[in-house]
PDB file of C-alpha atoms and ligand atoms in Angstrom:
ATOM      1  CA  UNK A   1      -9.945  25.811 -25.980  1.00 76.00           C
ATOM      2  CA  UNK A   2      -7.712  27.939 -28.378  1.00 83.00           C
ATOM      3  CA  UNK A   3      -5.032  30.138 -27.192  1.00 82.00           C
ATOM      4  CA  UNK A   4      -3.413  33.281 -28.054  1.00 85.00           C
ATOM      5  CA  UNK A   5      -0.342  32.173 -27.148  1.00 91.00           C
ATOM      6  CA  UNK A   6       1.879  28.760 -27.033  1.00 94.00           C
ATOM      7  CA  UNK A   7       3.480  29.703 -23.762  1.00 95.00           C
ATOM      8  CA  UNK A   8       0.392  29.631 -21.464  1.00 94.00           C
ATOM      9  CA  UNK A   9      -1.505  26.731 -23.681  1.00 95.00           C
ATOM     10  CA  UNK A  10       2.029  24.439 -22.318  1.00 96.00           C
ATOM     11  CA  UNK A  11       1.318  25.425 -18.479  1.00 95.00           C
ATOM     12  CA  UNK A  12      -2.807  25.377 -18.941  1.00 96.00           C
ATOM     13  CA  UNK A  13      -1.499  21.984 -20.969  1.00 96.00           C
ATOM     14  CA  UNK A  14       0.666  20.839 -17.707  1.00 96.00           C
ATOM     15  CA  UNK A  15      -1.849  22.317 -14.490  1.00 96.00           C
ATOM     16  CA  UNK A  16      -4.963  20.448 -16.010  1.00 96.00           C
ATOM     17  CA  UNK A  17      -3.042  17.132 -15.461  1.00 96.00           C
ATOM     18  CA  UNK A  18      -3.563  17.364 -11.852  1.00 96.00           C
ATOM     19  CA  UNK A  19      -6.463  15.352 -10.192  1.00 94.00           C
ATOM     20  CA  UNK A  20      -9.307  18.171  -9.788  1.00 95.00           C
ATOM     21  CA  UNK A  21      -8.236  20.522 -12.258  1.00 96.00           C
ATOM     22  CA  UNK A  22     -10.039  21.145 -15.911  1.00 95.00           C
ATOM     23  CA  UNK A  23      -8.769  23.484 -18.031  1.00 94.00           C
ATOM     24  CA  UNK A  24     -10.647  26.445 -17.158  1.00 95.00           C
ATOM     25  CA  UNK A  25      -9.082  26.485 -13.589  1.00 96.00           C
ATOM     26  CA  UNK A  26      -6.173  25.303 -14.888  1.00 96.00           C
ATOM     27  CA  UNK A  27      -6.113  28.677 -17.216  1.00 95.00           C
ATOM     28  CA  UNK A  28      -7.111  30.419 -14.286  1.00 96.00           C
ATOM     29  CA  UNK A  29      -4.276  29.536 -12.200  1.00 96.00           C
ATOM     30  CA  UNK A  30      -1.949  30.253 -15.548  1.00 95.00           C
ATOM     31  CA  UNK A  31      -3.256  33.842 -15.498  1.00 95.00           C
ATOM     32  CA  UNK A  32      -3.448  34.234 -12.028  1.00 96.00           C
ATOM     33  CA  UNK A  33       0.651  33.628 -11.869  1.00 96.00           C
ATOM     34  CA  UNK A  34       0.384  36.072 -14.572  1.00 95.00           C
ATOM     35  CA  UNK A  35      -0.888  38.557 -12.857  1.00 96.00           C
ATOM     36  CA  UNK A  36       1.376  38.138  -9.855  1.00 96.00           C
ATOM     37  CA  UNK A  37       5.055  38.747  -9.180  1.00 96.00           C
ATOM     38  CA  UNK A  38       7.977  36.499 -11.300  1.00 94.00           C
ATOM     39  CA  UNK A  39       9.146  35.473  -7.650  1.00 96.00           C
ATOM     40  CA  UNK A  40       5.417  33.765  -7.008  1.00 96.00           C
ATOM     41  CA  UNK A  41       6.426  31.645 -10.038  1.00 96.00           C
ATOM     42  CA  UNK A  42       9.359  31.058  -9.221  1.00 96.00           C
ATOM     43  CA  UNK A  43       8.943  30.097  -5.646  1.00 97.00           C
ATOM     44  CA  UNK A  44       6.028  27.548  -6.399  1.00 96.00           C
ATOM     45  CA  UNK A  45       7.994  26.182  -9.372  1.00 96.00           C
ATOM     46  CA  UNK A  46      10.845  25.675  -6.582  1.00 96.00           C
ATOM     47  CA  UNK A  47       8.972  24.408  -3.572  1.00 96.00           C
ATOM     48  CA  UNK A  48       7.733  21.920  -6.300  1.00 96.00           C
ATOM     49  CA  UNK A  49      10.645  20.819  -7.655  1.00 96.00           C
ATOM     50  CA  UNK A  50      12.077  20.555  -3.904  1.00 94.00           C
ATOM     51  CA  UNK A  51       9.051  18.470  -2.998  1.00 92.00           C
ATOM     52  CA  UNK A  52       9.513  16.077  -5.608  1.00 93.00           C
ATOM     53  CA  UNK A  53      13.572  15.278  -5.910  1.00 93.00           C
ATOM     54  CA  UNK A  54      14.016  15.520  -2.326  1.00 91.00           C
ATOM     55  CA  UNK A  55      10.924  13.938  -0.210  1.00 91.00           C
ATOM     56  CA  UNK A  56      12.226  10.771   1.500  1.00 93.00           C
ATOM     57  CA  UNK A  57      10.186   7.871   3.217  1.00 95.00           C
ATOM     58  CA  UNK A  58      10.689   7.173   6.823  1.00 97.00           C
ATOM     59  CA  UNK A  59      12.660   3.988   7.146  1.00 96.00           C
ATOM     60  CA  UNK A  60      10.510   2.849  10.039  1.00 96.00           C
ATOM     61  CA  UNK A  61       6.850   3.757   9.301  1.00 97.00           C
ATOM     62  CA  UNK A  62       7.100   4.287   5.674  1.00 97.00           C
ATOM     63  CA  UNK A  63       5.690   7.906   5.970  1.00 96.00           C
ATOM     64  CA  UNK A  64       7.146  10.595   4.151  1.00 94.00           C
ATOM     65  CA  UNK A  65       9.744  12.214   5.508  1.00 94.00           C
ATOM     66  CA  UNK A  66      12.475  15.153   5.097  1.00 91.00           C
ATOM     67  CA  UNK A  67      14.991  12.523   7.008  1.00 92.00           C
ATOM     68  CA  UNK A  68      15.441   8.746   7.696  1.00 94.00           C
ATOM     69  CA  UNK A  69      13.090   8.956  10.693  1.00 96.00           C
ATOM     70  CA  UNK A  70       9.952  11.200  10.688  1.00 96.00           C
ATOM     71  CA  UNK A  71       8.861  13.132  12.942  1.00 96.00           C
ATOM     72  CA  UNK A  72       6.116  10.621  14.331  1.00 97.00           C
ATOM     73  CA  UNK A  73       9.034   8.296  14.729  1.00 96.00           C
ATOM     74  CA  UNK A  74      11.111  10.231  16.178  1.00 96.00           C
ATOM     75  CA  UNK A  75       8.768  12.482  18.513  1.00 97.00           C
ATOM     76  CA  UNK A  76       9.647  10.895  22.206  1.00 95.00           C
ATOM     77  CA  UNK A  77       6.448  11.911  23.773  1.00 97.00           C
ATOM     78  CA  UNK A  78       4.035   9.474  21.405  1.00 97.00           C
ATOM     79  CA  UNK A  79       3.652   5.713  22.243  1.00 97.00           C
ATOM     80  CA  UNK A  80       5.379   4.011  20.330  1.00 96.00           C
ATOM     81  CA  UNK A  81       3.864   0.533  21.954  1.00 96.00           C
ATOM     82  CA  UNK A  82       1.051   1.183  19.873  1.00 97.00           C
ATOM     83  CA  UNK A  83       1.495   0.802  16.151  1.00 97.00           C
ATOM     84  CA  UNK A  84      -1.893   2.445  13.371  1.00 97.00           C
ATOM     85  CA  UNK A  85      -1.576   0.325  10.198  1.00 97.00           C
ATOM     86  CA  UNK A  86      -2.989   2.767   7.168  1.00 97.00           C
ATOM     87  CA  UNK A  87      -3.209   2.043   3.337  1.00 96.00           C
ATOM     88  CA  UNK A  88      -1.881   5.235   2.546  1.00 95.00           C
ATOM     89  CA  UNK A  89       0.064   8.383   3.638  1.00 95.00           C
ATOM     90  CA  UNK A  90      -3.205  10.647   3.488  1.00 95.00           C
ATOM     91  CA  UNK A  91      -4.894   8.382   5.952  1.00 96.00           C
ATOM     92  CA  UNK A  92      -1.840   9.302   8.528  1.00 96.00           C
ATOM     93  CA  UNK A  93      -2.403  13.380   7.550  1.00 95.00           C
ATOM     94  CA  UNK A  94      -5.994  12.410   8.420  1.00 95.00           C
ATOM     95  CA  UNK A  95      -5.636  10.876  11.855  1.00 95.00           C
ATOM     96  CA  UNK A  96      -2.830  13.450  12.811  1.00 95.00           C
ATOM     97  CA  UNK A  97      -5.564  16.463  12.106  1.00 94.00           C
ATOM     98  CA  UNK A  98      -8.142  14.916  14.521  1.00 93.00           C
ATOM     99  CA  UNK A  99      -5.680  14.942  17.305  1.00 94.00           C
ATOM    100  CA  UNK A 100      -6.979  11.940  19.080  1.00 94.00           C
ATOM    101  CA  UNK A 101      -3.786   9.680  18.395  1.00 95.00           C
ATOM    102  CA  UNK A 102      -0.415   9.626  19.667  1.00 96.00           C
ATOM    103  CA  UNK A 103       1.069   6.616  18.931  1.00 97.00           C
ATOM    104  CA  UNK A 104       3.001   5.187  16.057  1.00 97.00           C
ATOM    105  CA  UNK A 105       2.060   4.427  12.162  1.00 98.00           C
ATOM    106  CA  UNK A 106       2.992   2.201   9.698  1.00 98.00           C
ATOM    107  CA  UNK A 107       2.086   2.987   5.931  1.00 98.00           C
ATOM    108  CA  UNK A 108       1.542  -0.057   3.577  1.00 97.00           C
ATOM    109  CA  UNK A 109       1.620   1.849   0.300  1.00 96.00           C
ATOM    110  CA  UNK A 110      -1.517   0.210  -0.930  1.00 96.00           C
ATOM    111  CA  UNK A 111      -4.139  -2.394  -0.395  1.00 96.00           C
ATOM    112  CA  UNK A 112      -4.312  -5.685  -1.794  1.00 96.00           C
ATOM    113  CA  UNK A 113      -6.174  -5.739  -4.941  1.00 95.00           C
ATOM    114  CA  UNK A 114      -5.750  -8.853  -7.509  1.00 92.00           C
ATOM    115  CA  UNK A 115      -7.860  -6.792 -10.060  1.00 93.00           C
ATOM    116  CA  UNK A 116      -4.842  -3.705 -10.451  1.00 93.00           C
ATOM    117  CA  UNK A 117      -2.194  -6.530  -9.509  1.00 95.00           C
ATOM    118  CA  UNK A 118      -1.009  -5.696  -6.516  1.00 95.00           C
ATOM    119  CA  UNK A 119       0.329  -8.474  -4.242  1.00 95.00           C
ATOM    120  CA  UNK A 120       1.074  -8.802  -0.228  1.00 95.00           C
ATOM    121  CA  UNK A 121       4.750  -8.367  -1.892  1.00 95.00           C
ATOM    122  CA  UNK A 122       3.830  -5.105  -3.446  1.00 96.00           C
ATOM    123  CA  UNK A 123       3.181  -3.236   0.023  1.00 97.00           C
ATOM    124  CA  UNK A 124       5.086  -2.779   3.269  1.00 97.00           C
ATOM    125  CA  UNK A 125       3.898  -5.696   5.041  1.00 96.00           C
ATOM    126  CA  UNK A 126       7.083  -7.532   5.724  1.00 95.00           C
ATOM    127  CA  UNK A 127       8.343  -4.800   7.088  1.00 96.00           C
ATOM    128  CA  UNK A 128       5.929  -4.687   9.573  1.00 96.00           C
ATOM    129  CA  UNK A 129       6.076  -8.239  10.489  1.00 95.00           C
ATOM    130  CA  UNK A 130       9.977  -7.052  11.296  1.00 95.00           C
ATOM    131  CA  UNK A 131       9.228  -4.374  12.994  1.00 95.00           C
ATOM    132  CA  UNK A 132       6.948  -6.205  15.542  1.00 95.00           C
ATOM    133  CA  UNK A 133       9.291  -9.235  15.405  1.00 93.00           C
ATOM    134  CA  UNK A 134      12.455  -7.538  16.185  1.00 92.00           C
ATOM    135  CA  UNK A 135      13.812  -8.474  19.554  1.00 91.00           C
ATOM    136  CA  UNK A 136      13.849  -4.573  20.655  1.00 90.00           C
ATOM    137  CA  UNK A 137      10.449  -4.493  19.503  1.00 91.00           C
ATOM    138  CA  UNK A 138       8.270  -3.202  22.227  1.00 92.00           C
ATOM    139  CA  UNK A 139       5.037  -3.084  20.218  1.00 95.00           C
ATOM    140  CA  UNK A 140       1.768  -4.076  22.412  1.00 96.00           C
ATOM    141  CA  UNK A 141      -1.226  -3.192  19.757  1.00 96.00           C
ATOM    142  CA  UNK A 142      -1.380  -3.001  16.211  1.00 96.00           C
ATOM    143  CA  UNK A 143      -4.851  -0.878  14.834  1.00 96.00           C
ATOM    144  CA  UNK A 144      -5.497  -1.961  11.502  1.00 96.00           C
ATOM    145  CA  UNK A 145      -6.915   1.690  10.242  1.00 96.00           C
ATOM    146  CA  UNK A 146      -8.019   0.490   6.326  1.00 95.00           C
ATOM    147  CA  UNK A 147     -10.575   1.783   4.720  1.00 91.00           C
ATOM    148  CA  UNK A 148     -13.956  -0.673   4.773  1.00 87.00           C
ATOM    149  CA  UNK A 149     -13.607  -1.480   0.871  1.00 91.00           C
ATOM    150  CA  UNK A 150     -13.402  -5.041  -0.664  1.00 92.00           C
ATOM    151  CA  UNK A 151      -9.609  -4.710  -1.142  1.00 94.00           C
ATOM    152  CA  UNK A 152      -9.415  -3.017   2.467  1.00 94.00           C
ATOM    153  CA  UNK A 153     -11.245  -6.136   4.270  1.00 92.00           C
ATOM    154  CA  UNK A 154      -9.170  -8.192   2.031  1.00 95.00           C
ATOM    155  CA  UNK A 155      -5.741  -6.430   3.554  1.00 96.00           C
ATOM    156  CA  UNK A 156      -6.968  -6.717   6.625  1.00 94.00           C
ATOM    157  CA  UNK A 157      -7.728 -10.189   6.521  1.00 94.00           C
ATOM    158  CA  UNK A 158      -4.558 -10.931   4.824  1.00 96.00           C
ATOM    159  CA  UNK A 159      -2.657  -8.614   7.834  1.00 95.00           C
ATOM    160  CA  UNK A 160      -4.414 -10.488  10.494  1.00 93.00           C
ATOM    161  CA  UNK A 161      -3.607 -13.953  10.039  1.00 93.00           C
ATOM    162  CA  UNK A 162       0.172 -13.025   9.958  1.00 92.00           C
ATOM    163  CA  UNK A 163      -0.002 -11.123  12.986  1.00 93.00           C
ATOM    164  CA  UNK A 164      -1.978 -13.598  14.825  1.00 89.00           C
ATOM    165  CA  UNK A 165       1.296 -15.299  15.792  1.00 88.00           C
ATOM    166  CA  UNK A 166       2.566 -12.830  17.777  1.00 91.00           C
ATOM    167  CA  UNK A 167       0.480 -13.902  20.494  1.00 86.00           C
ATOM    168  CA  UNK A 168       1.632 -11.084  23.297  1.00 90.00           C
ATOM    169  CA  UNK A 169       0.465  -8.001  20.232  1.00 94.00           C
ATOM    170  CA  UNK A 170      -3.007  -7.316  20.263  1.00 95.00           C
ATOM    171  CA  UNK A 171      -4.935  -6.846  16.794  1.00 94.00           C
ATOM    172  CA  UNK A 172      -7.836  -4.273  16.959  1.00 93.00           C
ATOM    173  CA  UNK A 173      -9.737  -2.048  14.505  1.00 90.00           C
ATOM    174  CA  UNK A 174     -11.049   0.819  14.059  1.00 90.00           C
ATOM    175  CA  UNK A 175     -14.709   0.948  15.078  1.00 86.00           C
ATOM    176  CA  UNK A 176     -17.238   1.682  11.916  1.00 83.00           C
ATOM    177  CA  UNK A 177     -20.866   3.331  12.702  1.00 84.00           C
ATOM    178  CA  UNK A 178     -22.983   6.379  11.430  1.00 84.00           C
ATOM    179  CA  UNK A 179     -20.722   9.347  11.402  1.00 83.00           C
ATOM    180  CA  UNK A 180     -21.325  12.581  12.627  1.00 83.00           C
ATOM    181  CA  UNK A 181     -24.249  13.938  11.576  1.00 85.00           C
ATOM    182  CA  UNK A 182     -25.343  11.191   9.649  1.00 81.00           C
ATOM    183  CA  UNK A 183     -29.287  10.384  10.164  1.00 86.00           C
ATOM    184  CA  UNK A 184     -29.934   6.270  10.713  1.00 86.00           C
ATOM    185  CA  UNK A 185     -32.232   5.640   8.475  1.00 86.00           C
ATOM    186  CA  UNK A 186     -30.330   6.728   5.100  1.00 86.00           C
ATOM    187  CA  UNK A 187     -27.251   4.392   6.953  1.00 86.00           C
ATOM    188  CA  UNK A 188     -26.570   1.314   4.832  1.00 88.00           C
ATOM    189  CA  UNK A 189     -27.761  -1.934   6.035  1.00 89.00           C
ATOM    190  CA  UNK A 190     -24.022  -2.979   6.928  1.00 86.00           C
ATOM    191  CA  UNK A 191     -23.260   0.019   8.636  1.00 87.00           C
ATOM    192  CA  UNK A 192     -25.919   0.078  11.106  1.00 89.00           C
ATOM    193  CA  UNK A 193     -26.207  -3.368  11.291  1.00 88.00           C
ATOM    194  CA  UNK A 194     -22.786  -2.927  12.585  1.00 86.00           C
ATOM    195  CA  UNK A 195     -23.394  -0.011  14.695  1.00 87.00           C
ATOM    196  CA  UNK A 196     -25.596  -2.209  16.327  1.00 88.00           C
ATOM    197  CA  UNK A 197     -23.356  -4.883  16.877  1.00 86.00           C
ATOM    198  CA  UNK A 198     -20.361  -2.993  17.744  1.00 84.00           C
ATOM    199  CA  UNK A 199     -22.110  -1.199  20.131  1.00 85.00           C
ATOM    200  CA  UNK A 200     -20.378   1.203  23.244  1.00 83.00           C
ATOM    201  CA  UNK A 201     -21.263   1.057  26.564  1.00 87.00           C
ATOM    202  CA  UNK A 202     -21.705   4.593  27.783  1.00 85.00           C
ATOM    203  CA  UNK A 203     -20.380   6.230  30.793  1.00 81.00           C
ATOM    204  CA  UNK A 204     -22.264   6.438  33.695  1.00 83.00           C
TER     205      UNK A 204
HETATM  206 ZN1   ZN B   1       8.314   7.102  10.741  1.00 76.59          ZN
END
């Protein structure tokens, strides 16, 4: 792609190194600030900036945070007996938007994966084996919320044999099935053999 100019060629250069972006919407964008106000620029170019040099990570949960303690943390009204083990902060972003949860996280940072080189020490795992062993601890369940991926079973595996100590927390996961609107017979074979398995009583 040539360009009549060096200027936008650096920022077409710079926007197409984000995930999802080619260089035709990356010149889009370019143009698009263009076309706009200086202060659009200049705001985005800010909040950016802000985002990145100032973001913290919760000191409990690992989340990401504007203080030491997020506002999951912190919030009163949530359960904090209950703790949802996730790989990753977009999982928590993802359970927060279905509203069904109101207890407690903990973010590991990763999954165990051998192939990439990343070790039990690389992720937040001690730190939950403190949390749950600290003598003000008044954690009662730990969901392990990974996703159902070779190094995700492998995580979980690895997370549930050094929980299993802690006799008085129980260890549960999230369920797995068809999702919503998903038709049975295109399921995989471990899904819906699962499904099966992991059946739910219903209501009466
Ligand atoms: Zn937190």
């Amino acid at each position: 792609m040539d360009f009549p100019s060096k200027l936008i060629e650096n920022a077409v250069g710079e926007l197409s190194k984000l995930p999802g972006i080619g260089k035709k919407t990356a010149l889009r964008l370019a143009l698009h600030l263009l076309k706009a106000e200086t202060d659009t620029t200049a705001t985005l170019a800010e909040a950016l900036a802000k985002m990145r040099f100032d973001i913290r990570y919760c000191d409990t949960c690992h989340n990401i945070s504007d203080t030491a303690e997020c506002s999951i943390c912190a919030n009163k009204l949530r359960d904090h007996s209950i703790i949802c083990v996730v790989s990753d902060i977009r999982d928590v972003i993802a359970i927060e938007n279905t509203g069904q949860y109101k207890g407690g996280y903990h973010v590991l940072g990763g999954v165990i994966s051998p192939i990439e080189g990343v070790g039990p020490s690389d992720l937040q795992i001690d730190s939950l084996v403190e949390r749950i062993s600290a003598p003000e601890s008044e954690i009662k369940e730990v969901i392990l919320a990974i996703s159902p991926t070779m190094e995700g079973d492998t995580t979980a595996f690895y997370l549930s044999r050094k929980l299993r100590d802690f006799a008085e927390v129980h260890i549960s996961s999230i369920a797995r099935g068809i999702p919503m609107g998903g038709e049975l017979e295109y399921a995989d074979e471990i899904t819906l053999g699962r499904s099966i398995v992991e059946r739910q009583r219903q209501a009466k």
